[in-house]
Each structure stands twice: as C-alpha cells, then as structure tokens.
Amino acid sequence: MAEFELIQRYFAQLTPPREDVPLGIGDDCALLRLPDGYELATTTDTLVAGVHFFDDVAPETLGHKALAVNLSDLASMGAEAAWVTLALTLDRTDAAWLQAFSRGFATLAAEFNVQLVGGDTTQGPLAIGVTAFGFLPAGQALKRSTAEVGDLVCVTGSLGDAALALRALQGDLRAKPFLRDLRHRLESPQPRLAAGQSLRGLAHAAIDLSDGLISDLGHILKQSRVGVTLQLADLPLSPQLQSYLQSDDDFVLPLAGGDDYELCVTVPPAKLRQAQQRVADLTVIGQIDAEPGMRLQRQDGSLLEQQLTGYEHFA
Ligand code: ADP
Ligand code: MG
C-alpha cells in the first residue's frame, strides 16, 4: 500500500465534514474559516514510540490519545475544538493497525465535532504528531500568566489515577488490582473541553495537567509571578488511589504523576460558586499568595518537606 492509497483509504473521509472547512484533505493546504470576532488557538503534540507509549499499546488507544492530548491543550485555553492535522511516521503499513488507529482517532474527533483537514505521511520509526486548531472569542483565552493573589486553585476530576495505572503496567504488584478500573485514565483520557469553555470569564488562569500538578501548576506560578499554598487533605483522589496509598505522606502520584489531562484553574473567590455550578467536579485545593514557590500543607498545618518534580524531557 503506497502513501496516497493509504491516505485515501484511512484518512480522507475519516471525520465528518464541517461547514467552516471550504477545502480539506487533498490539496497543498486546507482552508479554514474562523468566525468573526474570534481568535485561532493552535497547539501541537507528538507521541513517540518507547517514550510516550509502550510499543505494544493497542493502536485504537493510541489514535484516541494522540488526539486527546492536543484537545486537552485547547480545553485549557477555553477554546472550542474545530480542526486537526495528523503527521504520521510509520515503520510499515499494517492494515489492521491503521484501521484500529484511525478508528480510535475518529471516534474522539466525532465526539467533539473536530474535522481532520490535512497531514503528512512518512516512513520511519513510529511517531504521531497532531496539530489541533480551535477558536474562542477574542481576548477571552485562559492563560498561564494571569493568576492573581487570593485566587483559589482548583482542579477538575481526580489526580494521580493515570500514574497509578502506569505503575501497574510497569509491574508494581500492589498497583495491579487497580489496573482494570484505571487503565482508561492512562490510555484514553477525556479532554475537558466543556469545562474549559464554561470557565471562560470566571477563571483567571488555567493549564491542563499533563506532566503532574507540581510541574504544571508551577508554570502558572512562574508566569504569573505568584506562589501557592496547597492543602494536601483536599486533593481529589479516586477510591482506588486512596486504597493504594500506604502512608499519610505519600503524595507522589497525585502531585507528580503525569497524564491526568484534567484542568488546573485559578478562580477568584467571588466566582467560585458559579464555577462549581458550571463544572460539577471542580475541587478547591489551595490558594494563590504573593510568596513565590509552593507550600504543601498537611491538615494539622505543618508543611510537607518533599522535593517532587514532574516529567521533563532531556532532564
Ligand atoms: P504534499 O505533497 O503537498 O506534501 P502530501 O502528498 O503529503 O501533500 O499529502 C496529500 C494530501 O493528503 C494533503 O492534503 C495532506 O494534507 C493530506 N495528508 C497526508 N497525510 C495525511 C494524514 N496522515 N492524515 C490526513 N491527511 C493527510
Ligand atoms: Mg504540496
């Protein structure tokens, strides 16, 4: 199967057409129409075999995740997702693999009405690059640099479940029993697009949690030139993660575990009620203050002195 046949067979008709796409796959560029008064939001993420996923991961899962991590970036800005391009590097053309991969990709794309409008197909070690495009009313993006002293720090969903599933896959015997329940948190994260959009105009700052809370919230702190005190007892933990944790001071998974793809936002106290009405699973975990750095406070008021960092390439 050659390149053009492959594109035709698996990607040309993969997603339902949108009316704001005058020209999709097949020409040198796609043409996209942005609504008046809106700004384009765009983001790219690449998944590389052996770095971001195990070689034997199910291709359907991979198709889902490659798109999901990009849609999560749009979610964190408060954007509506619209268009996507796919740069595929394949070591070989395996029909069953391509079928399953494109199914995973297409199912998630259809869920959020995202059209695949172009891409690139090359031969080499397996890697998947996705660029996603969305839009939002001009000036209303939720940025990292706009947290304010006094804001409440909130997260959606629960923290650390994906990291617990990863531990199970890496052979941690105590983690194994939870793999059944939590595997989807690692392999098929749900991008929080509705949450991000409904927090526009309420939240001051936002980021999505890909590298772990400490690392990602750290970006907000640095860019906003503020600090935070987090209440460890308030971290939202799934029942599975609670039964896995052995000591009261074991916060590595929820604080430093990656791949949750939940949102972390800062909300002024006066807007919290409205924010929680719009996003049912929004939990307050701390407050922004002027003192730089991150303080991790136990329920008794004492501070946890533990250096935790998230995932970094080249580190
Ligand atoms: P060019 O010769 O301009 O680089 P290509 O031959 O790479 O174009 O691609 C032909 C068309 O197919 C283009 O519209 C391109 O965007 C699209 N395309 C190529 N690979 C993919 C892919 N994996 N998924 C979606 N569209 C693709
Ligand atoms: Mg060309």
mmCIF file of C-alpha atoms in Angstrom, residues 72-308:
data_model
loop_
_atom_site.group_PDB
_atom_site.id
_atom_site.type_symbol
_atom_site.label_atom_id
_atom_site.label_comp_id
_atom_site.label_asym_id
_atom_site.label_seq_id
_atom_site.Cartn_x
_atom_site.Cartn_y
_atom_site.Cartn_z
ATOM 1 C CA SER A 72 -6.704 18.934 26.200
ATOM 2 C CA ASP A 73 -4.444 21.889 25.355
ATOM 3 C CA LEU A 74 -7.341 23.594 23.592
ATOM 4 C CA ALA A 75 -9.516 22.846 26.630
ATOM 5 C CA SER A 76 -7.080 24.526 28.993
ATOM 6 C CA MET A 77 -7.265 27.757 26.988
ATOM 7 C CA GLY A 78 -11.063 27.680 26.976
ATOM 8 C CA ALA A 79 -11.206 27.100 23.227
ATOM 9 C CA GLU A 80 -13.738 25.189 21.164
ATOM 10 C CA ALA A 81 -12.017 22.473 19.110
ATOM 11 C CA ALA A 82 -12.618 22.536 15.349
ATOM 12 C CA TRP A 83 -9.834 21.231 13.100
ATOM 13 C CA VAL A 84 -6.847 18.917 13.291
ATOM 14 C CA THR A 85 -3.919 17.758 11.173
ATOM 15 C CA LEU A 86 -2.049 14.471 11.570
ATOM 16 C CA ALA A 87 1.649 13.851 10.837
ATOM 17 C CA LEU A 88 2.150 10.100 10.842
ATOM 18 C CA THR A 89 5.530 8.404 10.720
ATOM 19 C CA LEU A 90 5.057 4.661 10.231
ATOM 20 C CA ASP A 91 7.668 1.914 10.206
ATOM 21 C CA ARG A 92 5.437 -0.179 7.931
ATOM 22 C CA THR A 93 1.914 -0.117 6.539
ATOM 23 C CA ASP A 94 -0.116 -2.593 8.531
ATOM 24 C CA ALA A 95 -3.780 -2.520 7.501
ATOM 25 C CA ALA A 96 -5.125 -3.829 10.816
ATOM 26 C CA TRP A 97 -3.030 -1.317 12.744
ATOM 27 C CA LEU A 98 -4.114 1.605 10.565
ATOM 28 C CA GLN A 99 -7.745 0.559 10.780
ATOM 29 C CA ALA A 100 -7.688 0.451 14.572
ATOM 30 C CA PHE A 101 -5.613 3.613 14.943
ATOM 31 C CA SER A 102 -7.900 5.628 12.704
ATOM 32 C CA ARG A 103 -10.976 4.260 14.476
ATOM 33 C CA GLY A 104 -9.702 5.487 17.854
ATOM 34 C CA PHE A 105 -8.842 8.852 16.346
ATOM 35 C CA ALA A 106 -12.151 9.209 14.506
ATOM 36 C CA THR A 107 -14.345 8.261 17.459
ATOM 37 C CA LEU A 108 -12.912 11.007 19.643
ATOM 38 C CA ALA A 109 -12.893 13.504 16.754
ATOM 39 C CA ALA A 110 -16.584 12.867 16.102
ATOM 40 C CA GLU A 111 -17.391 13.295 19.788
ATOM 41 C CA PHE A 112 -16.117 16.880 19.668
ATOM 42 C CA ASN A 113 -17.030 17.661 16.044
ATOM 43 C CA VAL A 114 -13.384 18.003 15.008
ATOM 44 C CA GLN A 115 -12.520 17.590 11.313
ATOM 45 C CA LEU A 116 -9.236 16.078 10.112
ATOM 46 C CA VAL A 117 -8.212 18.584 7.421
ATOM 47 C CA GLY A 118 -4.685 17.529 6.448
ATOM 48 C CA GLY A 119 -1.443 15.927 7.467
ATOM 49 C CA ASP A 120 1.681 14.189 6.333
ATOM 50 C CA THR A 121 2.608 10.535 5.969
ATOM 51 C CA THR A 122 6.227 9.382 6.089
ATOM 52 C CA GLN A 123 8.222 6.230 6.728
ATOM 53 C CA GLY A 124 10.416 5.870 9.809
ATOM 54 C CA PRO A 125 10.253 4.932 13.499
ATOM 55 C CA LEU A 126 6.620 5.140 14.697
ATOM 56 C CA ALA A 127 5.673 8.660 15.782
ATOM 57 C CA ILE A 128 2.394 10.529 15.748
ATOM 58 C CA GLY A 129 2.254 14.310 15.535
ATOM 59 C CA VAL A 130 -1.065 16.060 15.858
ATOM 60 C CA THR A 131 -1.762 19.760 15.453
ATOM 61 C CA ALA A 132 -5.147 20.889 16.703
ATOM 62 C CA PHE A 133 -6.927 24.144 15.965
ATOM 63 C CA GLY A 134 -9.799 25.739 17.797
ATOM 64 C CA PHE A 135 -11.229 29.177 18.400
ATOM 65 C CA LEU A 136 -12.526 31.403 21.136
ATOM 66 C CA PRO A 137 -13.917 34.924 21.484
ATOM 67 C CA ALA A 138 -11.024 37.382 21.036
ATOM 68 C CA GLY A 139 -9.311 38.269 24.299
ATOM 69 C CA GLN A 140 -11.002 35.559 26.375
ATOM 70 C CA ALA A 141 -8.346 32.827 26.411
ATOM 71 C CA LEU A 142 -7.452 31.303 29.791
ATOM 72 C CA LYS A 143 -3.703 31.827 30.055
ATOM 73 C CA ARG A 144 -0.950 30.701 32.419
ATOM 74 C CA SER A 145 0.237 34.226 33.168
ATOM 75 C CA THR A 146 -2.876 35.760 34.708
ATOM 76 C CA ALA A 147 -3.343 34.141 38.133
ATOM 77 C CA GLU A 148 -3.873 36.681 40.931
ATOM 78 C CA VAL A 149 -3.061 36.674 44.643
ATOM 79 C CA GLY A 150 -6.129 35.419 46.516
ATOM 80 C CA ASP A 151 -7.353 33.177 43.660
ATOM 81 C CA LEU A 152 -8.475 29.707 44.670
ATOM 82 C CA VAL A 153 -6.597 26.908 42.921
ATOM 83 C CA CYS A 154 -8.984 24.272 41.612
ATOM 84 C CA VAL A 155 -8.668 21.030 39.660
ATOM 85 C CA THR A 156 -11.231 19.026 37.730
ATOM 86 C CA GLY A 157 -11.701 15.297 38.318
ATOM 87 C CA SER A 158 -9.236 13.290 40.402
ATOM 88 C CA LEU A 159 -5.444 13.300 40.413
ATOM 89 C CA GLY A 160 -2.900 10.508 40.039
ATOM 90 C CA ASP A 161 -5.055 7.780 38.514
ATOM 91 C CA ALA A 162 -3.129 7.644 35.245
ATOM 92 C CA ALA A 163 0.148 7.410 37.162
ATOM 93 C CA LEU A 164 -1.239 4.537 39.242
ATOM 94 C CA ALA A 165 -2.253 2.685 36.074
ATOM 95 C CA LEU A 166 1.259 3.270 34.695
ATOM 96 C CA ARG A 167 2.789 1.777 37.851
ATOM 97 C CA ALA A 168 0.606 -1.296 37.397
ATOM 98 C CA LEU A 169 1.737 -1.682 33.776
ATOM 99 C CA GLN A 170 5.348 -1.284 34.910
ATOM 100 C CA GLY A 171 4.942 -4.297 37.217
ATOM 101 C CA ASP A 172 4.101 -2.758 40.614
ATOM 102 C CA LEU A 173 2.237 -5.652 42.212
ATOM 103 C CA ARG A 174 0.333 -3.502 44.693
ATOM 104 C CA ALA A 175 -0.911 -1.342 41.825
ATOM 105 C CA LYS A 176 -2.052 -4.308 39.689
ATOM 106 C CA PRO A 177 -5.527 -4.743 41.250
ATOM 107 C CA PHE A 178 -6.454 -1.199 40.202
ATOM 108 C CA LEU A 179 -5.410 -1.521 36.567
ATOM 109 C CA ARG A 180 -8.834 -2.694 35.425
ATOM 110 C CA ASP A 181 -10.563 0.391 36.781
ATOM 111 C CA LEU A 182 -7.893 2.932 35.915
ATOM 112 C CA ARG A 183 -6.359 1.806 32.639
ATOM 113 C CA HIS A 184 -8.620 4.131 30.655
ATOM 114 C CA ARG A 185 -7.361 7.096 32.685
ATOM 115 C CA LEU A 186 -3.897 6.466 31.261
ATOM 116 C CA GLU A 187 -4.763 5.262 27.787
ATOM 117 C CA SER A 188 -7.899 7.154 26.848
ATOM 118 C CA PRO A 189 -8.050 10.434 28.735
ATOM 119 C CA GLN A 190 -11.126 12.593 28.127
ATOM 120 C CA PRO A 191 -10.155 16.156 27.172
ATOM 121 C CA ARG A 192 -12.057 18.615 29.384
ATOM 122 C CA LEU A 193 -13.269 20.894 26.586
ATOM 123 C CA ALA A 194 -16.689 21.687 28.055
ATOM 124 C CA ALA A 195 -15.116 22.539 31.418
ATOM 125 C CA GLY A 196 -12.526 24.850 29.840
ATOM 126 C CA GLN A 197 -15.101 26.692 27.756
ATOM 127 C CA SER A 198 -17.506 27.157 30.631
ATOM 128 C CA LEU A 199 -14.767 28.612 32.847
ATOM 129 C CA ARG A 200 -14.088 31.455 30.389
ATOM 130 C CA GLY A 201 -14.903 34.735 32.094
ATOM 131 C CA LEU A 202 -14.670 33.108 35.548
ATOM 132 C CA ALA A 203 -11.180 31.625 35.891
ATOM 133 C CA HIS A 204 -8.142 33.922 35.819
ATOM 134 C CA ALA A 205 -5.598 31.310 34.700
ATOM 135 C CA ALA A 206 -5.614 27.699 33.515
ATOM 136 C CA ILE A 207 -3.376 24.841 32.434
ATOM 137 C CA ASP A 208 -4.020 21.192 31.622
ATOM 138 C CA LEU A 209 -2.325 18.539 33.735
ATOM 139 C CA SER A 210 -0.013 16.528 31.507
ATOM 140 C CA ASP A 211 3.259 16.417 33.460
ATOM 141 C CA GLY A 212 1.923 16.352 37.013
ATOM 142 C CA LEU A 213 0.295 19.012 39.217
ATOM 143 C CA ILE A 214 3.532 20.344 40.723
ATOM 144 C CA SER A 215 5.155 20.819 37.382
ATOM 145 C CA ASP A 216 2.105 22.209 35.580
ATOM 146 C CA LEU A 217 0.855 24.469 38.374
ATOM 147 C CA GLY A 218 4.493 25.580 38.633
ATOM 148 C CA HIS A 219 4.153 27.070 35.129
ATOM 149 C CA ILE A 220 1.199 29.180 36.254
ATOM 150 C CA LEU A 221 3.109 30.354 39.337
ATOM 151 C CA LYS A 222 6.192 31.291 37.377
ATOM 152 C CA GLN A 223 4.405 33.071 34.563
ATOM 153 C CA SER A 224 2.037 34.869 36.932
ATOM 154 C CA ARG A 225 4.846 35.701 39.429
ATOM 155 C CA VAL A 226 2.927 34.352 42.408
ATOM 156 C CA GLY A 227 3.123 31.422 44.849
ATOM 157 C CA VAL A 228 0.664 28.909 46.261
ATOM 158 C CA THR A 229 -0.237 27.036 49.421
ATOM 159 C CA LEU A 230 -1.849 23.677 48.629
ATOM 160 C CA GLN A 231 -3.966 21.771 51.147
ATOM 161 C CA LEU A 232 -2.866 18.146 50.833
ATOM 162 C CA ALA A 233 -6.020 16.820 52.505
ATOM 163 C CA ASP A 234 -8.129 18.478 49.816
ATOM 164 C CA LEU A 235 -6.523 16.782 46.796
ATOM 165 C CA PRO A 236 -9.284 14.872 44.985
ATOM 166 C CA LEU A 237 -8.282 11.195 44.978
ATOM 167 C CA SER A 238 -10.183 8.274 43.496
ATOM 168 C CA PRO A 239 -11.161 5.439 45.859
ATOM 169 C CA GLN A 240 -8.622 3.257 44.039
ATOM 170 C CA LEU A 241 -5.774 5.680 44.634
ATOM 171 C CA GLN A 242 -6.805 6.108 48.269
ATOM 172 C CA SER A 243 -6.594 2.387 48.874
ATOM 173 C CA TYR A 244 -3.214 2.209 47.122
ATOM 174 C CA LEU A 245 -1.554 4.960 49.155
ATOM 175 C CA GLN A 246 0.075 3.500 52.263
ATOM 176 C CA SER A 247 1.195 6.443 54.305
ATOM 177 C CA ASP A 248 -0.442 9.774 55.011
ATOM 178 C CA ASP A 249 2.579 11.460 53.447
ATOM 179 C CA ASP A 250 2.592 9.616 50.139
ATOM 180 C CA PHE A 251 1.665 12.289 47.634
ATOM 181 C CA VAL A 252 3.988 11.422 44.773
ATOM 182 C CA LEU A 253 1.240 10.117 42.475
ATOM 183 C CA PRO A 254 -1.333 12.916 42.825
ATOM 184 C CA LEU A 255 1.288 15.686 42.943
ATOM 185 C CA ALA A 256 3.877 14.490 40.452
ATOM 186 C CA GLY A 257 2.141 11.812 38.374
ATOM 187 C CA GLY A 258 1.535 12.809 34.771
ATOM 188 C CA ASP A 259 -1.067 12.067 32.112
ATOM 189 C CA ASP A 260 -4.197 13.044 34.058
ATOM 190 C CA TYR A 261 -5.312 15.599 31.460
ATOM 191 C CA GLU A 262 -7.559 17.302 33.971
ATOM 192 C CA LEU A 263 -7.595 21.100 34.190
ATOM 193 C CA CYS A 264 -5.998 23.214 36.912
ATOM 194 C CA VAL A 265 -7.506 26.693 37.117
ATOM 195 C CA THR A 266 -7.311 29.682 39.425
ATOM 196 C CA VAL A 267 -10.641 31.290 40.290
ATOM 197 C CA PRO A 268 -11.300 34.450 42.335
ATOM 198 C CA PRO A 269 -13.300 33.506 45.484
ATOM 199 C CA ALA A 270 -16.291 35.580 44.368
ATOM 200 C CA LYS A 271 -16.615 33.431 41.219
ATOM 201 C CA LEU A 272 -16.174 30.017 42.830
ATOM 202 C CA ARG A 273 -19.854 29.199 43.281
ATOM 203 C CA GLN A 274 -20.620 29.967 39.661
ATOM 204 C CA ALA A 275 -17.578 27.976 38.505
ATOM 205 C CA GLN A 276 -18.662 24.943 40.540
ATOM 206 C CA GLN A 277 -22.195 25.197 39.179
ATOM 207 C CA ARG A 278 -20.810 25.045 35.658
ATOM 208 C CA VAL A 279 -18.193 22.347 36.346
ATOM 209 C CA ALA A 280 -19.556 19.759 38.752
ATOM 210 C CA ASP A 281 -16.236 18.072 39.582
ATOM 211 C CA LEU A 282 -14.226 21.213 40.368
ATOM 212 C CA THR A 283 -12.351 20.927 43.693
ATOM 213 C CA VAL A 284 -10.537 23.713 45.556
ATOM 214 C CA ILE A 285 -7.059 22.529 46.562
ATOM 215 C CA GLY A 286 -5.316 25.726 47.649
ATOM 216 C CA GLN A 287 -4.888 29.447 47.270
ATOM 217 C CA ILE A 288 -2.560 31.737 45.370
ATOM 218 C CA ASP A 289 -0.396 34.007 47.523
ATOM 219 C CA ALA A 290 2.347 36.563 46.927
ATOM 220 C CA GLU A 291 5.164 34.449 48.409
ATOM 221 C CA PRO A 292 6.943 32.735 45.489
ATOM 222 C CA GLY A 293 7.109 28.935 45.490
ATOM 223 C CA MET A 294 4.801 26.128 46.505
ATOM 224 C CA ARG A 295 3.900 25.195 50.063
ATOM 225 C CA LEU A 296 2.321 21.790 50.678
ATOM 226 C CA GLN A 297 0.308 21.937 53.876
ATOM 227 C CA ARG A 298 -0.981 18.972 55.921
ATOM 228 C CA GLN A 299 -4.305 19.096 57.704
ATOM 229 C CA ASP A 300 -2.558 19.944 61.020
ATOM 230 C CA GLY A 301 -0.935 22.991 59.429
ATOM 231 C CA SER A 302 2.586 21.526 59.160
ATOM 232 C CA LEU A 303 4.363 21.625 55.808
ATOM 233 C CA LEU A 304 5.420 18.594 53.795
ATOM 234 C CA GLU A 305 9.146 18.940 53.055
ATOM 235 C CA GLN A 306 9.498 16.812 49.991
ATOM 236 C CA GLN A 307 11.012 17.688 46.657
ATOM 237 C CA LEU A 308 8.683 16.441 43.935
#
